[in-house]
Short mmCIF file of C-alpha atoms in Angstrom, two decimals:
data_model
loop_
_atom_site.label_atom_id
_atom_site.label_comp_id
_atom_site.label_asym_id
_atom_site.label_seq_id
_atom_site.Cartn_x
_atom_site.Cartn_y
_atom_site.Cartn_z
CA UNK A 1 -30.50 47.78 18.05
CA UNK A 2 -28.42 44.98 19.62
CA UNK A 3 -27.24 45.48 23.16
CA UNK A 4 -23.78 44.62 24.31
CA UNK A 5 -23.39 42.09 27.12
CA UNK A 6 -21.67 43.28 30.32
CA UNK A 7 -19.93 39.89 30.65
CA UNK A 8 -16.48 39.53 29.04
CA UNK A 9 -16.96 35.85 28.14
CA UNK A 10 -19.93 36.79 25.96
CA UNK A 11 -17.72 39.19 24.03
CA UNK A 12 -15.01 36.59 23.39
CA UNK A 13 -14.94 36.03 19.62
CA UNK A 14 -13.37 32.58 20.06
CA UNK A 15 -16.08 31.41 22.50
CA UNK A 16 -15.59 28.45 24.79
CA UNK A 17 -15.65 27.97 28.48
CA UNK A 18 -12.61 29.01 30.51
CA UNK A 19 -11.01 31.21 27.90
CA UNK A 20 -10.16 34.76 28.75
CA UNK A 21 -10.93 37.58 26.28
CA UNK A 22 -7.71 39.20 27.38
CA UNK A 23 -5.49 36.41 26.13
CA UNK A 24 -3.08 34.30 28.09
CA UNK A 25 -0.12 35.53 30.09
CA UNK A 26 3.27 34.71 28.57
CA UNK A 27 4.53 31.33 29.82
CA UNK A 28 1.16 30.37 31.36
CA UNK A 29 -0.33 26.99 30.60
CA UNK A 30 -3.97 26.49 29.86
CA UNK A 31 -5.92 24.22 32.23
CA UNK A 32 -6.27 20.58 31.20
CA UNK A 33 -9.47 20.05 29.27
CA UNK A 34 -11.57 17.10 28.32
CA UNK A 35 -14.35 17.61 25.84
CA UNK A 36 -13.80 21.38 25.85
CA UNK A 37 -14.34 21.80 29.58
CA UNK A 38 -11.55 22.46 32.08
CA UNK A 39 -10.91 19.76 34.64
CA UNK A 40 -11.31 20.95 38.20
CA UNK A 41 -10.12 19.24 41.36
CA UNK A 42 -12.65 16.41 40.75
CA UNK A 43 -12.46 13.46 38.38
CA UNK A 44 -15.33 12.19 36.22
CA UNK A 45 -16.91 10.23 39.07
CA UNK A 46 -17.30 13.43 41.11
CA UNK A 47 -14.66 12.38 43.63
CA UNK A 48 -11.56 14.46 44.36
CA UNK A 49 -8.61 13.53 42.23
CA UNK A 50 -6.11 11.30 43.94
CA UNK A 51 -8.73 9.13 45.66
CA UNK A 52 -11.68 9.64 47.94
CA UNK A 53 -10.81 11.02 51.36
CA UNK A 54 -12.98 9.87 54.23
CA UNK A 55 -14.22 13.35 55.05
CA UNK A 56 -11.30 14.38 57.23
CA UNK A 57 -11.27 11.27 59.43
CA UNK A 58 -7.78 10.28 60.48
CA UNK A 59 -6.40 7.50 58.33
CA UNK A 60 -5.00 4.36 59.91
CA UNK A 61 -2.79 1.68 58.48
CA UNK A 62 -3.18 1.00 54.73
CA UNK A 63 -5.34 4.13 54.23
CA UNK A 64 -8.32 2.75 56.15
CA UNK A 65 -10.18 5.01 58.56
CA UNK A 66 -8.66 4.91 62.01
CA UNK A 67 -10.29 2.34 64.29
CA UNK A 68 -10.66 3.42 67.92
CA UNK A 69 -8.96 1.29 70.57
CA UNK A 70 -11.10 -1.04 72.61
CA UNK A 71 -10.73 -1.30 76.36
CA UNK A 72 -8.97 -4.30 77.87
CA UNK A 73 -10.93 -3.87 81.11
CA UNK A 74 -14.32 -3.83 79.36
CA UNK A 75 -13.41 -6.95 77.36
CA UNK A 76 -12.22 -8.76 80.50
CA UNK A 77 -15.31 -7.91 82.53
CA UNK A 78 -17.54 -8.97 79.64
CA UNK A 79 -15.63 -12.24 79.47
CA UNK A 80 -16.09 -12.91 83.18
CA UNK A 81 -19.76 -11.90 83.39
CA UNK A 82 -21.12 -12.88 79.95
CA UNK A 83 -18.37 -15.16 78.68
CA UNK A 84 -20.66 -18.12 78.11
CA UNK A 85 -22.48 -16.07 75.46
CA UNK A 86 -19.24 -14.92 73.81
CA UNK A 87 -19.99 -11.22 74.24
CA UNK A 88 -16.32 -10.45 74.92
CA UNK A 89 -15.38 -12.09 71.60
CA UNK A 90 -17.96 -10.05 69.71
CA UNK A 91 -16.63 -6.90 71.41
CA UNK A 92 -13.09 -7.69 70.26
CA UNK A 93 -14.26 -8.50 66.72
CA UNK A 94 -13.81 -12.29 66.77
CA UNK A 95 -17.33 -13.08 65.59
CA UNK A 96 -16.75 -16.72 64.61
CA UNK A 97 -15.64 -17.76 68.09
CA UNK A 98 -18.43 -15.62 69.54
CA UNK A 99 -21.00 -17.53 67.47
CA UNK A 100 -19.50 -20.85 68.61
CA UNK A 101 -19.87 -19.79 72.25
CA UNK A 102 -23.47 -18.66 71.69
CA UNK A 103 -24.32 -21.99 70.04
CA UNK A 104 -22.66 -23.95 72.85
CA UNK A 105 -24.69 -22.01 75.43
CA UNK A 106 -28.03 -22.22 73.67
CA UNK A 107 -28.39 -25.10 71.21
CA UNK A 108 -25.74 -27.26 72.86
CA UNK A 109 -27.68 -27.24 76.12
CA UNK A 110 -30.36 -29.48 74.63
CA UNK A 111 -27.89 -31.84 72.97
CA UNK A 112 -25.50 -32.28 75.92
CA UNK A 113 -27.96 -31.91 78.82
CA UNK A 114 -26.40 -28.60 79.90
CA UNK A 115 -22.76 -29.66 79.91
CA UNK A 116 -21.86 -27.44 76.92
CA UNK A 117 -23.26 -24.38 78.70
CA UNK A 118 -21.08 -25.13 81.71
CA UNK A 119 -18.06 -25.60 79.44
CA UNK A 120 -18.80 -22.31 77.63
CA UNK A 121 -19.11 -20.52 80.99
CA UNK A 122 -15.73 -21.84 82.17
CA UNK A 123 -14.20 -20.97 78.78
CA UNK A 124 -15.51 -17.37 79.02
CA UNK A 125 -14.37 -17.00 82.63
CA UNK A 126 -10.83 -18.14 81.81
CA UNK A 127 -10.63 -15.88 78.74
CA UNK A 128 -11.91 -12.93 80.78
CA UNK A 129 -9.16 -13.45 83.34
CA UNK A 130 -6.53 -13.83 80.58
CA UNK A 131 -7.69 -10.56 79.00
CA UNK A 132 -7.46 -8.71 82.32
CA UNK A 133 -3.96 -9.96 83.14
CA UNK A 134 -2.75 -8.97 79.67
CA UNK A 135 -1.99 -12.33 78.09
CA UNK A 136 -0.09 -12.21 74.78
CA UNK A 137 -3.04 -13.78 72.98
CA UNK A 138 -5.34 -10.91 73.98
CA UNK A 139 -3.18 -7.81 73.47
CA UNK A 140 -4.94 -6.77 70.24
CA UNK A 141 -8.43 -6.95 68.80
CA UNK A 142 -9.37 -8.74 65.56
CA UNK A 143 -8.10 -5.81 63.42
CA UNK A 144 -4.72 -5.80 65.12
CA UNK A 145 -5.36 -2.59 67.05
CA UNK A 146 -3.79 -2.79 70.54
CA UNK A 147 -6.19 -2.81 73.49
CA UNK A 148 -6.01 0.22 75.75
CA UNK A 149 -5.73 -0.13 79.52
#
């Protein structure tokens, strides 16, 4: 003797996922389907429809995750103390100029008998002072985010 299933979807003579055995309310629309399956809030790639949100992180300009502000004081002190190595430039995101300063301080020492290291030290000291006094050139980092005081 066959037993009857306690689940209504098993008793649906039309079968199919997402269909109600009780019919559809007047004026109601059926969910969008693709291949017989209803489409939920996710697209085929498994990401939420309308784009992938960065997990609740605040969004900055152009939909990128918000970049925290860097400190003007930290950048200035790094420029004064370690300016010959370009650490302040790396901190602000200007990696190319930071690499130039590192090369002047290390490799350039052997080629110029130490003069390039002195020049890089003076360069870093001046930039550190300019950062601390708030020069127009050093008001933002490489991403365009203003430096905080």
